[in-house]
Every structure is written in C-alpha cells, then in structure tokens.
PDB file of C-alpha atoms in Angstrom:
ATOM      1  CA  MET A   1       0.031   0.008   0.037  1.00 35.00           C
ATOM      2  CA  ASP A   2       1.157   3.570  -0.269  1.00 40.00           C
ATOM      3  CA  LEU A   3       2.028   5.384   2.241  1.00 40.00           C
ATOM      4  CA  VAL A   4      -0.304   8.489   2.307  1.00 43.00           C
ATOM      5  CA  LYS A   5       0.843  11.786   1.026  1.00 43.00           C
ATOM      6  CA  ILE A   6      -0.543  14.554   4.747  1.00 42.00           C
ATOM      7  CA  PRO A   7      -1.261  18.182   3.023  1.00 45.00           C
ATOM      8  CA  VAL A   8       0.549  20.943   5.213  1.00 41.00           C
ATOM      9  CA  GLU A   9      -2.987  22.570   4.835  1.00 42.00           C
ATOM     10  CA  LYS A  10      -4.876  19.359   6.094  1.00 45.00           C
ATOM     11  CA  ALA A  11      -2.075  19.468   8.209  1.00 43.00           C
ATOM     12  CA  PHE A  12      -2.664  22.056  10.856  1.00 43.00           C
ATOM     13  CA  LYS A  13      -6.165  23.112   9.996  1.00 41.00           C
ATOM     14  CA  ARG A  14      -7.749  20.201  11.885  1.00 49.00           C
ATOM     15  CA  ASN A  15      -6.271  18.284  15.040  1.00 48.00           C
ATOM     16  CA  GLU A  16      -2.632  17.453  13.761  1.00 46.00           C
ATOM     17  CA  ALA A  17      -2.447  14.550  16.120  1.00 48.00           C
ATOM     18  CA  GLN A  18      -6.273  12.702  15.029  1.00 53.00           C
ATOM     19  CA  TYR A  19      -4.924  13.654  11.469  1.00 47.00           C
ATOM     20  CA  TRP A  20      -2.230  11.849  11.358  1.00 46.00           C
ATOM     21  CA  GLU A  21      -2.947   8.564  13.452  1.00 56.00           C
ATOM     22  CA  ASN A  22      -6.260   7.923  10.667  1.00 56.00           C
ATOM     23  CA  CYS A  23      -3.911   8.240   7.807  1.00 53.00           C
ATOM     24  CA  VAL A  24      -1.840   5.620   9.385  1.00 51.00           C
ATOM     25  CA  LYS A  25      -4.264   3.130  10.092  1.00 57.00           C
ATOM     26  CA  GLN A  26      -4.651   2.377   5.927  1.00 63.00           C
ATOM     27  CA  LEU A  27      -1.224   0.927   6.536  1.00 58.00           C
ATOM     28  CA  SER A  28      -0.256  -2.598   7.915  1.00 67.00           C
ATOM     29  CA  SER A  29       0.969  -2.817  11.471  1.00 76.00           C
ATOM     30  CA  SER A  30       4.828  -3.592  10.365  1.00 73.00           C
ATOM     31  CA  GLU A  31       4.208  -0.163   8.100  1.00 79.00           C
ATOM     32  CA  GLN A  32       2.276   1.706  10.545  1.00 83.00           C
ATOM     33  CA  GLU A  33       5.211   1.350  13.000  1.00 82.00           C
ATOM     34  CA  LYS A  34       7.799   2.573   9.866  1.00 82.00           C
ATOM     35  CA  VAL A  35       5.836   5.298   9.464  1.00 88.00           C
ATOM     36  CA  ALA A  36       5.543   6.526  13.235  1.00 89.00           C
ATOM     37  CA  LEU A  37       8.646   5.545  13.958  1.00 89.00           C
ATOM     38  CA  GLU A  38      10.429   7.731  11.128  1.00 91.00           C
ATOM     39  CA  HIS A  39       7.799  10.727  12.056  1.00 91.00           C
ATOM     40  CA  GLN A  40       8.643  10.500  15.050  1.00 94.00           C
ATOM     41  CA  ALA A  41      12.443  11.054  14.106  1.00 95.00           C
ATOM     42  CA  ALA A  42      11.995  13.760  11.893  1.00 95.00           C
ATOM     43  CA  LYS A  43      10.081  15.707  14.013  1.00 96.00           C
ATOM     44  CA  ILE A  44      12.916  15.584  16.263  1.00 96.00           C
ATOM     45  CA  PHE A  45      15.315  16.226  14.144  1.00 97.00           C
ATOM     46  CA  MET A  46      13.940  19.235  12.775  1.00 96.00           C
ATOM     47  CA  ARG A  47      12.906  20.025  16.918  1.00 96.00           C
ATOM     48  CA  CYS A  48      17.223  19.638  17.488  1.00 97.00           C
ATOM     49  CA  TYR A  49      17.490  22.139  13.949  1.00 97.00           C
ATOM     50  CA  GLU A  50      16.200  24.422  14.500  1.00 96.00           C
ATOM     51  CA  HIS A  51      17.095  24.577  17.693  1.00 96.00           C
ATOM     52  CA  GLU A  52      20.871  24.731  16.775  1.00 95.00           C
ATOM     53  CA  SER A  53      20.308  26.532  13.596  1.00 96.00           C
ATOM     54  CA  GLY A  54      18.065  28.744  13.917  1.00 95.00           C
ATOM     55  CA  HIS A  55      16.203  28.642  11.093  1.00 96.00           C
ATOM     56  CA  GLU A  56      12.829  27.286  10.782  1.00 94.00           C
ATOM     57  CA  ILE A  57      12.048  24.051  10.065  1.00 94.00           C
ATOM     58  CA  ARG A  58       8.277  23.168   9.768  1.00 89.00           C
ATOM     59  CA  HIS A  59       5.097  21.147   8.801  1.00 83.00           C
ATOM     60  CA  LEU A  60       5.254  17.590   7.989  1.00 80.00           C
ATOM     61  CA  TRP A  61       4.350  15.309   6.154  1.00 88.00           C
ATOM     62  CA  HIS A  62       4.257  11.826   5.060  1.00 81.00           C
ATOM     63  CA  ASN A  63       5.633  10.780   0.898  1.00 82.00           C
ATOM     64  CA  LYS A  64       5.261   7.613  -1.330  1.00 77.00           C
ATOM     65  CA  PRO A  65       7.386   4.975  -2.505  1.00 72.00           C
ATOM     66  CA  ARG A  66       9.999   6.557  -4.542  1.00 72.00           C
ATOM     67  CA  LYS A  67       9.842   9.701  -2.634  1.00 84.00           C
ATOM     68  CA  PRO A  68      12.010  10.415   0.199  1.00 90.00           C
ATOM     69  CA  ASP A  69       9.958   9.684   3.879  1.00 90.00           C
ATOM     70  CA  VAL A  70       8.965  13.034   5.292  1.00 93.00           C
ATOM     71  CA  SER A  71       9.156  16.608   3.845  1.00 94.00           C
ATOM     72  CA  CYS A  72       9.150  19.743   5.644  1.00 95.00           C
ATOM     73  CA  LYS A  73       9.655  23.858   4.483  1.00 95.00           C
ATOM     74  CA  LEU A  74      13.519  24.397   5.586  1.00 96.00           C
ATOM     75  CA  ASP A  75      13.012  28.293   5.649  1.00 93.00           C
ATOM     76  CA  GLY A  76      10.202  28.482   4.098  1.00 92.00           C
ATOM     77  CA  LYS A  77      11.341  25.973   1.037  1.00 94.00           C
ATOM     78  CA  ARG A  78      10.327  22.773   0.517  1.00 94.00           C
ATOM     79  CA  LEU A  79      13.205  19.776   1.532  1.00 96.00           C
ATOM     80  CA  ASP A  80      13.145  15.914   1.973  1.00 96.00           C
ATOM     81  CA  LEU A  81      14.569  13.711   4.355  1.00 96.00           C
ATOM     82  CA  GLU A  82      14.616  10.720   4.096  1.00 96.00           C
ATOM     83  CA  ILE A  83      15.430   8.726   7.576  1.00 95.00           C
ATOM     84  CA  ALA A  84      17.175   5.903   8.378  1.00 93.00           C
ATOM     85  CA  HIS A  85      17.530   4.542  12.333  1.00 91.00           C
ATOM     86  CA  LEU A  86      20.610   3.454  13.671  1.00 89.00           C
ATOM     87  CA  TYR A  87      20.335   0.358  15.400  1.00 84.00           C
ATOM     88  CA  GLY A  88      23.672  -1.683  15.682  1.00 75.00           C
ATOM     89  CA  THR A  89      22.911  -5.270  14.819  1.00 72.00           C
ATOM     90  CA  GLU A  90      19.893  -7.049  13.654  1.00 73.00           C
ATOM     91  CA  LEU A  91      19.620  -8.997  16.559  1.00 72.00           C
ATOM     92  CA  GLU A  92      20.400  -5.604  18.789  1.00 72.00           C
ATOM     93  CA  ALA A  93      17.634  -4.218  16.861  1.00 71.00           C
ATOM     94  CA  LYS A  94      14.794  -6.531  17.834  1.00 72.00           C
ATOM     95  CA  GLN A  95      16.248  -5.924  21.154  1.00 72.00           C
ATOM     96  CA  ILE A  96      15.804  -2.330  21.781  1.00 74.00           C
ATOM     97  CA  LEU A  97      11.899  -1.995  19.766  1.00 72.00           C
ATOM     98  CA  GLY A  98      11.672  -4.663  22.263  1.00 74.00           C
ATOM     99  CA  ARG A  99      10.523  -8.118  19.912  1.00 72.00           C
ATOM    100  CA  HIS A 100       9.838 -10.994  21.537  1.00 72.00           C
ATOM    101  CA  LEU A 101      13.875 -12.396  21.698  1.00 64.00           C
ATOM    102  CA  ASP A 102      13.826 -16.650  21.592  1.00 72.00           C
ATOM    103  CA  ASP A 103      16.169 -18.223  23.848  1.00 79.00           C
ATOM    104  CA  LYS A 104      18.287 -18.323  20.973  1.00 75.00           C
ATOM    105  CA  THR A 105      18.347 -15.559  20.447  1.00 68.00           C
ATOM    106  CA  CYS A 106      19.031 -14.291  23.675  1.00 72.00           C
ATOM    107  CA  ALA A 107      22.158 -16.210  23.663  1.00 75.00           C
ATOM    108  CA  GLU A 108      22.962 -14.845  20.321  1.00 72.00           C
ATOM    109  CA  LEU A 109      23.066 -11.019  21.143  1.00 68.00           C
ATOM    110  CA  ARG A 110      25.335 -12.005  25.002  1.00 76.00           C
ATOM    111  CA  GLU A 111      27.675 -13.093  23.006  1.00 76.00           C
ATOM    112  CA  LEU A 112      28.209 -10.571  20.581  1.00 69.00           C
ATOM    113  CA  ILE A 113      28.146  -8.119  23.452  1.00 73.00           C
ATOM    114  CA  ALA A 114      30.361 -10.181  25.309  1.00 76.00           C
ATOM    115  CA  HIS A 115      33.110 -10.618  22.211  1.00 74.00           C
ATOM    116  CA  THR A 116      33.176  -7.149  19.972  1.00 78.00           C
ATOM    117  CA  GLU A 117      33.229  -3.272  21.530  1.00 83.00           C
ATOM    118  CA  PRO A 118      29.983  -1.300  20.899  1.00 79.00           C
ATOM    119  CA  GLU A 119      32.420   1.601  19.189  1.00 84.00           C
ATOM    120  CA  ALA A 120      32.696  -1.240  17.068  1.00 86.00           C
ATOM    121  CA  ARG A 121      29.590  -2.071  16.266  1.00 83.00           C
ATOM    122  CA  LEU A 122      28.425   1.533  15.124  1.00 86.00           C
ATOM    123  CA  VAL A 123      30.562   2.692  13.048  1.00 90.00           C
ATOM    124  CA  LYS A 124      29.875  -0.792  10.544  1.00 87.00           C
ATOM    125  CA  ALA A 125      26.492  -0.829  11.277  1.00 87.00           C
ATOM    126  CA  LEU A 126      26.614   3.249  10.511  1.00 92.00           C
ATOM    127  CA  ASN A 127      29.021   2.875   7.523  1.00 93.00           C
ATOM    128  CA  ARG A 128      26.622  -0.188   6.184  1.00 89.00           C
ATOM    129  CA  ILE A 129      23.577   2.662   6.608  1.00 92.00           C
ATOM    130  CA  LEU A 130      26.041   5.471   4.324  1.00 96.00           C
ATOM    131  CA  PHE A 131      26.656   2.400   2.160  1.00 94.00           C
ATOM    132  CA  ASN A 132      23.213   1.312   1.414  1.00 91.00           C
ATOM    133  CA  LYS A 133      21.367   4.972   1.363  1.00 95.00           C
ATOM    134  CA  SER A 134      24.429   6.854  -1.302  1.00 95.00           C
ATOM    135  CA  GLY A 135      23.317   3.808  -3.877  1.00 93.00           C
ATOM    136  CA  LYS A 136      19.535   4.844  -3.885  1.00 92.00           C
ATOM    137  CA  SER A 137      17.970   8.443  -6.247  1.00 91.00           C
ATOM    138  CA  TYR A 138      14.972   9.917  -5.032  1.00 89.00           C
ATOM    139  CA  ARG A 139      12.526  12.195  -6.929  1.00 86.00           C
ATOM    140  CA  SER A 140      13.406  15.473  -5.238  1.00 89.00           C
ATOM    141  CA  GLU A 141      15.687  18.520  -5.764  1.00 90.00           C
ATOM    142  CA  ARG A 142      16.529  18.539  -2.073  1.00 95.00           C
ATOM    143  CA  VAL A 143      16.746  15.581   0.752  1.00 96.00           C
ATOM    144  CA  TRP A 144      19.175  15.377   3.587  1.00 97.00           C
ATOM    145  CA  LEU A 145      19.468  11.865   4.909  1.00 98.00           C
ATOM    146  CA  VAL A 146      18.857  12.144   8.892  1.00 98.00           C
ATOM    147  CA  ILE A 147      19.833   9.118  10.900  1.00 97.00           C
ATOM    148  CA  ARG A 148      18.385   8.924  14.806  1.00 95.00           C
ATOM    149  CA  ASN A 149      20.650   6.340  16.367  1.00 93.00           C
ATOM    150  CA  ALA A 150      17.877   4.381  18.891  1.00 89.00           C
ATOM    151  CA  HIS A 151      21.744   2.059  20.365  1.00 87.00           C
ATOM    152  CA  PRO A 152      21.373   2.881  24.524  1.00 85.00           C
ATOM    153  CA  ALA A 153      24.320   2.681  24.716  1.00 82.00           C
ATOM    154  CA  TRP A 154      26.123   5.292  22.362  1.00 86.00           C
ATOM    155  CA  ASP A 155      25.576   8.735  22.028  1.00 87.00           C
ATOM    156  CA  ARG A 156      27.156  12.320  20.994  1.00 92.00           C
ATOM    157  CA  ALA A 157      30.149  12.382  21.867  1.00 92.00           C
ATOM    158  CA  GLN A 158      30.943   8.865  20.852  1.00 90.00           C
ATOM    159  CA  ILE A 159      29.719   9.646  17.673  1.00 92.00           C
ATOM    160  CA  GLU A 160      31.525  12.500  17.442  1.00 94.00           C
ATOM    161  CA  ALA A 161      34.204  11.164  18.498  1.00 93.00           C
ATOM    162  CA  LEU A 162      34.340   8.146  16.394  1.00 92.00           C
ATOM    163  CA  GLN A 163      33.599  11.200  12.995  1.00 93.00           C
ATOM    164  CA  HIS A 164      37.090   9.502  11.697  1.00 94.00           C
ATOM    165  CA  LYS A 165      35.906   6.986  11.211  1.00 94.00           C
ATOM    166  CA  ILE A 166      32.561   7.140   9.918  1.00 95.00           C
ATOM    167  CA  ASP A 167      33.184   6.793   5.993  1.00 95.00           C
ATOM    168  CA  VAL A 168      30.330   8.509   3.857  1.00 96.00           C
ATOM    169  CA  PRO A 169      30.542   7.704   0.078  1.00 96.00           C
ATOM    170  CA  PRO A 170      31.875   9.545  -2.345  1.00 95.00           C
ATOM    171  CA  THR A 171      29.039   9.909  -4.164  1.00 96.00           C
ATOM    172  CA  HIS A 172      25.096  10.015  -3.194  1.00 97.00           C
ATOM    173  CA  PRO A 173      22.377  11.745  -3.393  1.00 96.00           C
ATOM    174  CA  PHE A 174      22.445  13.414  -0.543  1.00 97.00           C
ATOM    175  CA  GLU A 175      22.453  18.066   0.092  1.00 97.00           C
ATOM    176  CA  GLN A 176      23.337  16.831   3.619  1.00 98.00           C
ATOM    177  CA  ILE A 177      23.867  13.719   6.351  1.00 98.00           C
ATOM    178  CA  TRP A 178      22.435  14.829   9.986  1.00 98.00           C
ATOM    179  CA  MET A 179      22.100  12.312  13.230  1.00 97.00           C
ATOM    180  CA  VAL A 180      20.985  12.658  16.180  1.00 97.00           C
ATOM    181  CA  GLY A 181      22.911  11.477  18.314  1.00 95.00           C
ATOM    182  CA  ASP A 182      19.878   9.309  21.505  1.00 93.00           C
ATOM    183  CA  TRP A 183      16.848   8.024  20.880  1.00 92.00           C
ATOM    184  CA  GLU A 184      14.912  11.297  22.363  1.00 94.00           C
ATOM    185  CA  GLY A 185      17.577  13.543  20.249  1.00 95.00           C
ATOM    186  CA  LYS A 186      18.167  14.940  23.949  1.00 95.00           C
ATOM    187  CA  SER A 187      21.813  15.024  23.160  1.00 94.00           C
ATOM    188  CA  GLY A 188      21.110  17.179  19.519  1.00 95.00           C
ATOM    189  CA  ILE A 189      21.903  15.942  16.530  1.00 97.00           C
ATOM    190  CA  ILE A 190      25.715  15.919  14.324  1.00 96.00           C
ATOM    191  CA  LYS A 191      26.267  16.544  10.960  1.00 97.00           C
ATOM    192  CA  LEU A 192      28.644  13.801   9.137  1.00 96.00           C
ATOM    193  CA  TYR A 193      28.630  15.861   5.693  1.00 96.00           C
ATOM    194  CA  PRO A 194      29.427  18.216   4.277  1.00 95.00           C
TER     195      PRO A 194
END
C-alpha cells in the first residue's frame, strides 16, 4: 500500500495528531510502526535543527515511495528527509524495538555483546547505512539524510569521537547528512556531511 501524503494545510488546520492517526490506520501494522518511527525521528531532528541553527523548519508530512520518507519546509522552502535508524546489529534492533527474543537469539546477543566492542558495532552499522543509502535515487530536488541513533549505549559524544572512522561514500544523493545523537534527541544533532 502506498504511504499517504499528508497535505500541510489539512494537517495544521485540523488536529494534527488525529489526522496523522487516521492516515496511519490505512497501513499494515509493520508499515504503521515504520511510518511512526520515521515521523517521530523527523520531528526530533526538526526540533533540534531549529534550536541549533535558528532556521525555521516546519510542517511535516509523509510521502509515497520513490520519494524521501518525509517532507517539511526549511525557511519556507521544501526539504525532503530520508530517515534511517541506527541500531547496531539486527539482534540489537529487535531488542531495542521490544521484539520477542527466543532463547537462541538471546544467547547470540549475549555472545555478540561479550565479544565485540560497542564502538566497532557503531561504526560498522553506521557505515553500512551510509553505503546502502548512497546507492538510492529519489524524485526530489533537495534531500537530506537523517539517521537517528537508537542504540542506548551510544550517544553524540561517542559518535563525534568516532567521526574520523565514519565513511561517507564519495557519491550519494544527499545535500546534507545528519545524525540525531540519541533516541530522544536530548544530546542534539551531528552533521556528518558536508
């Protein structure tokens, strides 16, 4: 099912939360979760960006596939945001998202944590996201990549300290690449590119 574009005028003339809820109800439960996570990440990024830059960034709506996940207005001009979440490994993602983990999966997760450094997992996972996103194309004049750190063991300070190991591919479709330093955005945002 196509994602529903939420028109700016309608979203803010009516109760935004109710309108958003009605649009999301049309999606499957996994699509609903994905859209809700993207929406939440975009709102957190927009709040942090506006606070740190002083530039007004408003009006959030979701797009259909082949376009970046969400769109907004930066200083009155359209800006598209592609959203990604940094979890670490797939096992860590399941744990962070509260998925049921069977005994075997729990044992694998304990083994992973015991035998690999968190910093190495952070860099590997982040570089994987950057590589995968760099090969995509979007029907958009202006798109930024926003990566929300979802891993509770990592924060903005660790990401900044490892920035020299972060490998932004030389070619990609993004005007800018940003990270939200933690799940709630309390530590702020980090510019990865340019």
